[in-house]
Coordinates of C-alpha atoms and ligand atoms in Angstrom, one line a residue:
X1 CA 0.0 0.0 0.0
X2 CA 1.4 3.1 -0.7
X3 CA 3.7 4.9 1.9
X4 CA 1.9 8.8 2.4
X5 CA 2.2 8.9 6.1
X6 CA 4.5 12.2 6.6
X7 CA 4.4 13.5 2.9
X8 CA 0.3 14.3 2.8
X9 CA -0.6 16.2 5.8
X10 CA -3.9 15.3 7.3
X11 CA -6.4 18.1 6.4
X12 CA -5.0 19.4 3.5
X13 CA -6.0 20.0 -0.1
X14 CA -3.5 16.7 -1.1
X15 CA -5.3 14.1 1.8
X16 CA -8.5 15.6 -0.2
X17 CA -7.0 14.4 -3.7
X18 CA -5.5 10.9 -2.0
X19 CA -9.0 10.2 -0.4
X20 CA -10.2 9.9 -4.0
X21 CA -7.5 7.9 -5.4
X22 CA -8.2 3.7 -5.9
X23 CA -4.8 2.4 -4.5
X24 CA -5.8 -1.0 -6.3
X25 CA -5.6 1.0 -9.8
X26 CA -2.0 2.7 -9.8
X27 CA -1.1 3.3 -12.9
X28 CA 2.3 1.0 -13.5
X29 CA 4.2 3.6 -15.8
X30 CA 3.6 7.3 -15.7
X31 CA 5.2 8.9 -18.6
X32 CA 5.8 13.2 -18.0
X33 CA 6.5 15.8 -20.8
X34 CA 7.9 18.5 -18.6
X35 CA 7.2 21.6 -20.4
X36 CA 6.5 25.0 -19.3
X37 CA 9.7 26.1 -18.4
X38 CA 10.6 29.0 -19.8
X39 CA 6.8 30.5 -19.5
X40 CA 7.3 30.2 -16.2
X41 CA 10.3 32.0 -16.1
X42 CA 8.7 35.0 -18.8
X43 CA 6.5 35.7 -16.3
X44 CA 8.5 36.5 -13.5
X45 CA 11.0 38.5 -16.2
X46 CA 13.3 36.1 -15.5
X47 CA 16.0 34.1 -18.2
X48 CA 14.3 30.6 -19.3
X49 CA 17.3 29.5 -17.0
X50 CA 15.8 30.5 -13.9
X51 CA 12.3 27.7 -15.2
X52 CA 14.7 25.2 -15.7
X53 CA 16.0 25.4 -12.4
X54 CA 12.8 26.1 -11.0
X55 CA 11.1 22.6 -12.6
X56 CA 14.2 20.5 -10.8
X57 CA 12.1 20.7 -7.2
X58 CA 9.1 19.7 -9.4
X59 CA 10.9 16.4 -10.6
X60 CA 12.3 15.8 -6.9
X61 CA 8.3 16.1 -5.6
X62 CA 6.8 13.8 -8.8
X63 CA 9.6 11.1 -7.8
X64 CA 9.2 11.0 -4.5
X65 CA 5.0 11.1 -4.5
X66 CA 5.6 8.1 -7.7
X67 CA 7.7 6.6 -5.1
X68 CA 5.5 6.6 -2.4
X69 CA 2.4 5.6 -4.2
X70 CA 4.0 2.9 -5.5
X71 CA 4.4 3.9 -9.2
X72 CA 6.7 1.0 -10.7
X73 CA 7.6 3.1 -13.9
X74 CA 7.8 7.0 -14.4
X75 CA 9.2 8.1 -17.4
X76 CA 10.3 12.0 -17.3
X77 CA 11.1 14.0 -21.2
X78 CA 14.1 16.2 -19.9
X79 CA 15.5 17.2 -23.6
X80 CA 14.4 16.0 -26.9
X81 CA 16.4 15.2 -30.0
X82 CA 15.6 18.7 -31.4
X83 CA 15.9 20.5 -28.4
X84 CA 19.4 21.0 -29.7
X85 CA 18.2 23.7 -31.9
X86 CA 17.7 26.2 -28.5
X87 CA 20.5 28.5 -28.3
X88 CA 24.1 27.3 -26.5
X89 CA 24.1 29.0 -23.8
X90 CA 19.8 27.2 -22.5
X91 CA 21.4 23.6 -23.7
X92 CA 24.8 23.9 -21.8
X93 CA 22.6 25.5 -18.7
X94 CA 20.5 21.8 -19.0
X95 CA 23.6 19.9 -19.1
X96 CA 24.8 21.6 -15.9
X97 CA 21.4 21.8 -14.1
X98 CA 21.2 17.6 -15.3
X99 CA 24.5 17.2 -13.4
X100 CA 24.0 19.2 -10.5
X101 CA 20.7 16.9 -10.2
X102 CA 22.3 13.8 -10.3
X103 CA 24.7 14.4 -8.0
X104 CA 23.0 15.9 -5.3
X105 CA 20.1 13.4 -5.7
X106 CA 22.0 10.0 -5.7
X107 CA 21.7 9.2 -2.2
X108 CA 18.0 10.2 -1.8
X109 CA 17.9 7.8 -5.0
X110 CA 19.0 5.0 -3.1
X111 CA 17.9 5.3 0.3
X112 CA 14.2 5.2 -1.5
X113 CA 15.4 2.1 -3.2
X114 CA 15.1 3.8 -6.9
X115 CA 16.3 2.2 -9.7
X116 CA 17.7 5.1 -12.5
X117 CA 18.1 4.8 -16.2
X118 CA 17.8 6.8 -18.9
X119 CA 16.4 6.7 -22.5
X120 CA 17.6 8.4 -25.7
X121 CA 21.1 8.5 -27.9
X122 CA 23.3 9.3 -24.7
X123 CA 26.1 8.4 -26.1
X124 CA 25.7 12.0 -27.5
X125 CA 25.6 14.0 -24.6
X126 CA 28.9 15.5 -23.3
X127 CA 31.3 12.7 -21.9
X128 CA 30.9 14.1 -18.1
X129 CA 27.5 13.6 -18.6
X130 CA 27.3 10.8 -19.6
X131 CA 29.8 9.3 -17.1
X132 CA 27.4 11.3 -14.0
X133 CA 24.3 9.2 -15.9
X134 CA 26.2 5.7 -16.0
X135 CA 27.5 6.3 -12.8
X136 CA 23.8 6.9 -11.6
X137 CA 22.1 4.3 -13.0
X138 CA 25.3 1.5 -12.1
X139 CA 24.8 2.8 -8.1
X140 CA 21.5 2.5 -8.3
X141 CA 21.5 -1.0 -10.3
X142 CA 20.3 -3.6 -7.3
X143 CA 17.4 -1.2 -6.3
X144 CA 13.9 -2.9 -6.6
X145 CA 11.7 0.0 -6.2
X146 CA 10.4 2.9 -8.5
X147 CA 12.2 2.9 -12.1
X148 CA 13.0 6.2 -12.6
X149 CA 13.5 6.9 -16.0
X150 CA 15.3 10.3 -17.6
X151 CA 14.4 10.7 -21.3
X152 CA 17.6 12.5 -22.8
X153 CA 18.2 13.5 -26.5
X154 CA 15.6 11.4 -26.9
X155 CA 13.0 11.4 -30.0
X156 CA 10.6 8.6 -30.8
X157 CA 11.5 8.8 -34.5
X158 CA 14.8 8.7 -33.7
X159 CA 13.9 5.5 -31.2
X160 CA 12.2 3.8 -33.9
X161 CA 15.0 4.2 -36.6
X162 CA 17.8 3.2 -34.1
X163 CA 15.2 0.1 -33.2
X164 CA 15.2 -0.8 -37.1
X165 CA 18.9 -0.7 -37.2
X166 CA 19.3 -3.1 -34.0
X167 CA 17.1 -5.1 -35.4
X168 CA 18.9 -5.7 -38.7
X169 CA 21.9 -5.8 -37.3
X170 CA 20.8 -8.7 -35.3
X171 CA 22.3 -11.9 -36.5
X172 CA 18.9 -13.3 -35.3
X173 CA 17.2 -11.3 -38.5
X174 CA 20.2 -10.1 -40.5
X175 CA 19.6 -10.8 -44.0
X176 CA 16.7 -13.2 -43.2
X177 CA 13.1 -13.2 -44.1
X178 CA 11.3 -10.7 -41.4
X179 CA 7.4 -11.7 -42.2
X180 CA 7.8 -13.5 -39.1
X181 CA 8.4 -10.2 -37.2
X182 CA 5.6 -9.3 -35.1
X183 CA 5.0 -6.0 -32.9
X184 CA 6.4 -7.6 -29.7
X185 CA 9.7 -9.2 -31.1
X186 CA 9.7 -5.5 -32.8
X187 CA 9.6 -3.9 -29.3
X188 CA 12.0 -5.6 -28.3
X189 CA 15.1 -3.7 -30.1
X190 CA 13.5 -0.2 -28.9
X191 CA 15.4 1.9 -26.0
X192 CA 11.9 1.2 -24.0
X193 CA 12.7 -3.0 -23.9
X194 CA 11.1 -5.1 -21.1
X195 CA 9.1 -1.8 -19.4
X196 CA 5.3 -1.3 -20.1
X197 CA 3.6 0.8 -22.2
X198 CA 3.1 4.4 -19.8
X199 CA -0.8 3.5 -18.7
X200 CA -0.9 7.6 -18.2
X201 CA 1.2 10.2 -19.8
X202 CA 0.9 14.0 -18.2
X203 CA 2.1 16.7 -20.4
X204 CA 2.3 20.3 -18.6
X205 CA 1.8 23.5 -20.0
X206 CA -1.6 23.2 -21.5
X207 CA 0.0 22.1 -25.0
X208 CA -1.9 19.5 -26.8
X209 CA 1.0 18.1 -28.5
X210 CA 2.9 14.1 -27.9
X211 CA 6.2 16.5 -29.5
X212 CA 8.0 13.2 -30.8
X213 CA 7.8 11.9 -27.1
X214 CA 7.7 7.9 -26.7
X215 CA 5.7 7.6 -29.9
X216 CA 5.3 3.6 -30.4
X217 CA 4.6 3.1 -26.6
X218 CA 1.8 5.9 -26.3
X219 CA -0.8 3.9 -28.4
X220 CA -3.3 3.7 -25.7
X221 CA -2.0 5.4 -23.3
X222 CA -4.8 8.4 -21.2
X223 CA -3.4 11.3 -22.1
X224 CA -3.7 14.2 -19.2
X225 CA -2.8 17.8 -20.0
X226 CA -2.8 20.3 -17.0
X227 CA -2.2 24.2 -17.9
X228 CA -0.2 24.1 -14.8
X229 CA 3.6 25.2 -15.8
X230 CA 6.2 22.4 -14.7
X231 CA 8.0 24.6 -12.5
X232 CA 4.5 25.0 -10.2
X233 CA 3.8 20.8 -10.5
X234 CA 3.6 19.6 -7.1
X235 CA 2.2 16.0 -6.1
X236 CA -1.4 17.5 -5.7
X237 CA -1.0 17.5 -9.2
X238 CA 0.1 14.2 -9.7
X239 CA -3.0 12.8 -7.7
X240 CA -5.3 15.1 -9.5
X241 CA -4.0 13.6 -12.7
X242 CA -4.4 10.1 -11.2
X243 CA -7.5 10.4 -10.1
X244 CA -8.6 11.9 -13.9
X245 CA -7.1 8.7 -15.1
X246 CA -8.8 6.5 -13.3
X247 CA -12.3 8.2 -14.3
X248 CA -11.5 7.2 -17.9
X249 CA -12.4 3.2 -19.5
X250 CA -10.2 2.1 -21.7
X251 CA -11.5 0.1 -24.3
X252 CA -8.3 -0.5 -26.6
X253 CA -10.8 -0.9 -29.6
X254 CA -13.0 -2.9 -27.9
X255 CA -16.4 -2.7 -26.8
X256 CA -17.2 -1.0 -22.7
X257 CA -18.1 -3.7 -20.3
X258 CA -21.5 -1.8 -20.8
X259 CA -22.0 -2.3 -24.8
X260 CA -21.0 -5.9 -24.1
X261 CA -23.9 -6.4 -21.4
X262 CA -26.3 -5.2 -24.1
X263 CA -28.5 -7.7 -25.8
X264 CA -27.4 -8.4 -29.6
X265 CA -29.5 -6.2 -31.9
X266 CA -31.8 -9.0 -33.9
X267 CA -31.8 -7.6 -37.7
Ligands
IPE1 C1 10.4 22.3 -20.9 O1 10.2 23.7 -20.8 C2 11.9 21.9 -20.7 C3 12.6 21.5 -21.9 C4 12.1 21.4 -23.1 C5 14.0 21.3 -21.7 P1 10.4 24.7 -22.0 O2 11.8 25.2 -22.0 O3 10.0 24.0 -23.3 O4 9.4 25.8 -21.6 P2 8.4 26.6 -22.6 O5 7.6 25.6 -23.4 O6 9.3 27.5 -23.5 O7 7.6 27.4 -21.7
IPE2 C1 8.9 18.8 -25.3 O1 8.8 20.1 -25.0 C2 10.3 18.3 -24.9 C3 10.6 18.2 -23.5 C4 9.7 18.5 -22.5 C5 11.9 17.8 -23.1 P1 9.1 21.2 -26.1 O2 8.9 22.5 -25.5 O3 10.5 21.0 -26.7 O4 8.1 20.9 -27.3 P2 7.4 21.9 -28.3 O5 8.4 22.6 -29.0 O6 6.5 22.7 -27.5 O7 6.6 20.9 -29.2
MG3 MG1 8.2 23.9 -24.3

């Protein structure tokens, strides 16, 4: 059951939230497009900087409340394949706020037993980065809790192409005949391998866009957009969202459990 005792005070507008969630109906993987930044930081008159740095206590909050609730997938979009295209000075900013974060947060990491990875063409990111993220996700290897995942230059056209590649480069299909290849054995060369499809994906900001964001694995996923800017997400938020989610049936191109009940129409 999930561990709230100390993190939702009794009486406030969060117990409120909680008191509607169904603990039996977690979602398993929670998928977050982070966005809203730099509005956040235009309206204070402040440099897009100052949202970045701003939204870090935001992904501290959403890991630990995932944590607690017993989330066993979140899935965060930090910077996208064409987030390159912002000028130098926002991307190196990132980089340094990304490394800041994962060294300061390591320990709180493991002491709630969560297991870090990330998703995306890392071995693109800046060699210190990339040794702070492997360094990360080897410390945190034996934990068994929440799987925190960081999605990092990551597109989901990019993810796709770099899946077909694997997959012909596989001596298992290499040059052989591929009609055998279903949509699982596919999924099985993407970066998202062995994790479930996100059952919920949150985007913040208000924008009703997926922007290239885990595109194969969002299929039927509830999709929750909140106008609340990332920088001002706190877990309220999080259980609003869950609570949204689990007012929605999914059907996955099926009939409701209603339709189904109903007598066949005699033609
Ligand atoms: C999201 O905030 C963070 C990243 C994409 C890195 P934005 O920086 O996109 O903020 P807005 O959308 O300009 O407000
Ligand atoms: C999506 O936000 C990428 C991340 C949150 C990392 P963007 O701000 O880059 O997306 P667009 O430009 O609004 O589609
Ligand atoms: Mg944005």
């Amino acid at each position: 059951m999930a561990q709230l005792e100390g993190f939702v005070k009794p009486g406030s507008i969060e117990e409120a939230i909680v008191s509607q969630i169904d603990f039996t109906r977690i979602p398993r993987h929670i998928a977050i497009i982070m966005d809203g930044n730099g509005r956040w930081a235009g309206r204070r008159m402040l440099p897009r900087l100052a949202g970045h740095r701003a939204g870090v206590q935001s992904v501290r909050e959403t890991v630990e409340a995932c944590a607690r609730l017993e989330v066993e997938y979140l899935t965060l979009y930090a910077f996208s394949v064409d987030n390159w295209k912002r000028p130098r000075t926002e991307i190196d900013g990132l980089m340094r706020l990304l490394l800041e974060f994962m060294s300061r947060e390591l320990n709180t990491l493991l002491q709630n037993n969560i297991r870090f990875r990330t998703i995306g063409r890392i071995e693109q990111l800046e060699p210190a980065v990339q040794r702070e993220l492997m360094n990360a996700a080897d410390a945190t290897a034996a934990c068994t809790g929440l799987n925190f995942y960081i999605a990092l230059n990551y597109g989901g056209r990019t993810e796709i192409v770099d899946a077909v590649r694997r997959l012909l480069s596989d001596p298992e299909h290499a040059g052989k005949d591929l009609s055998a290849l279903d949509e699982d054995s596919f999924a099985r060369y993407l970066y998202t391998a062995g994790i479930p499809d996100p059952d919920l994906l949150i985007r913040t900001s208000g924008e009703m866009r997926v922007s290239n964001f885990l595109l194969w694995q969002i299929a039927y996923t509830e999709i929750y957009v909140t106008e609340t800017l990332w920088p001002d997400f706190r877990a309220r938020h999080l259980f609003e969202s869950i609570v949204h989610f689990q007012g929605r049936e999914r059907r996955y191109g099926g009939l409701s459990t209603r339709d189904t009940a109903e007598p066949a129409v005699k033609r």
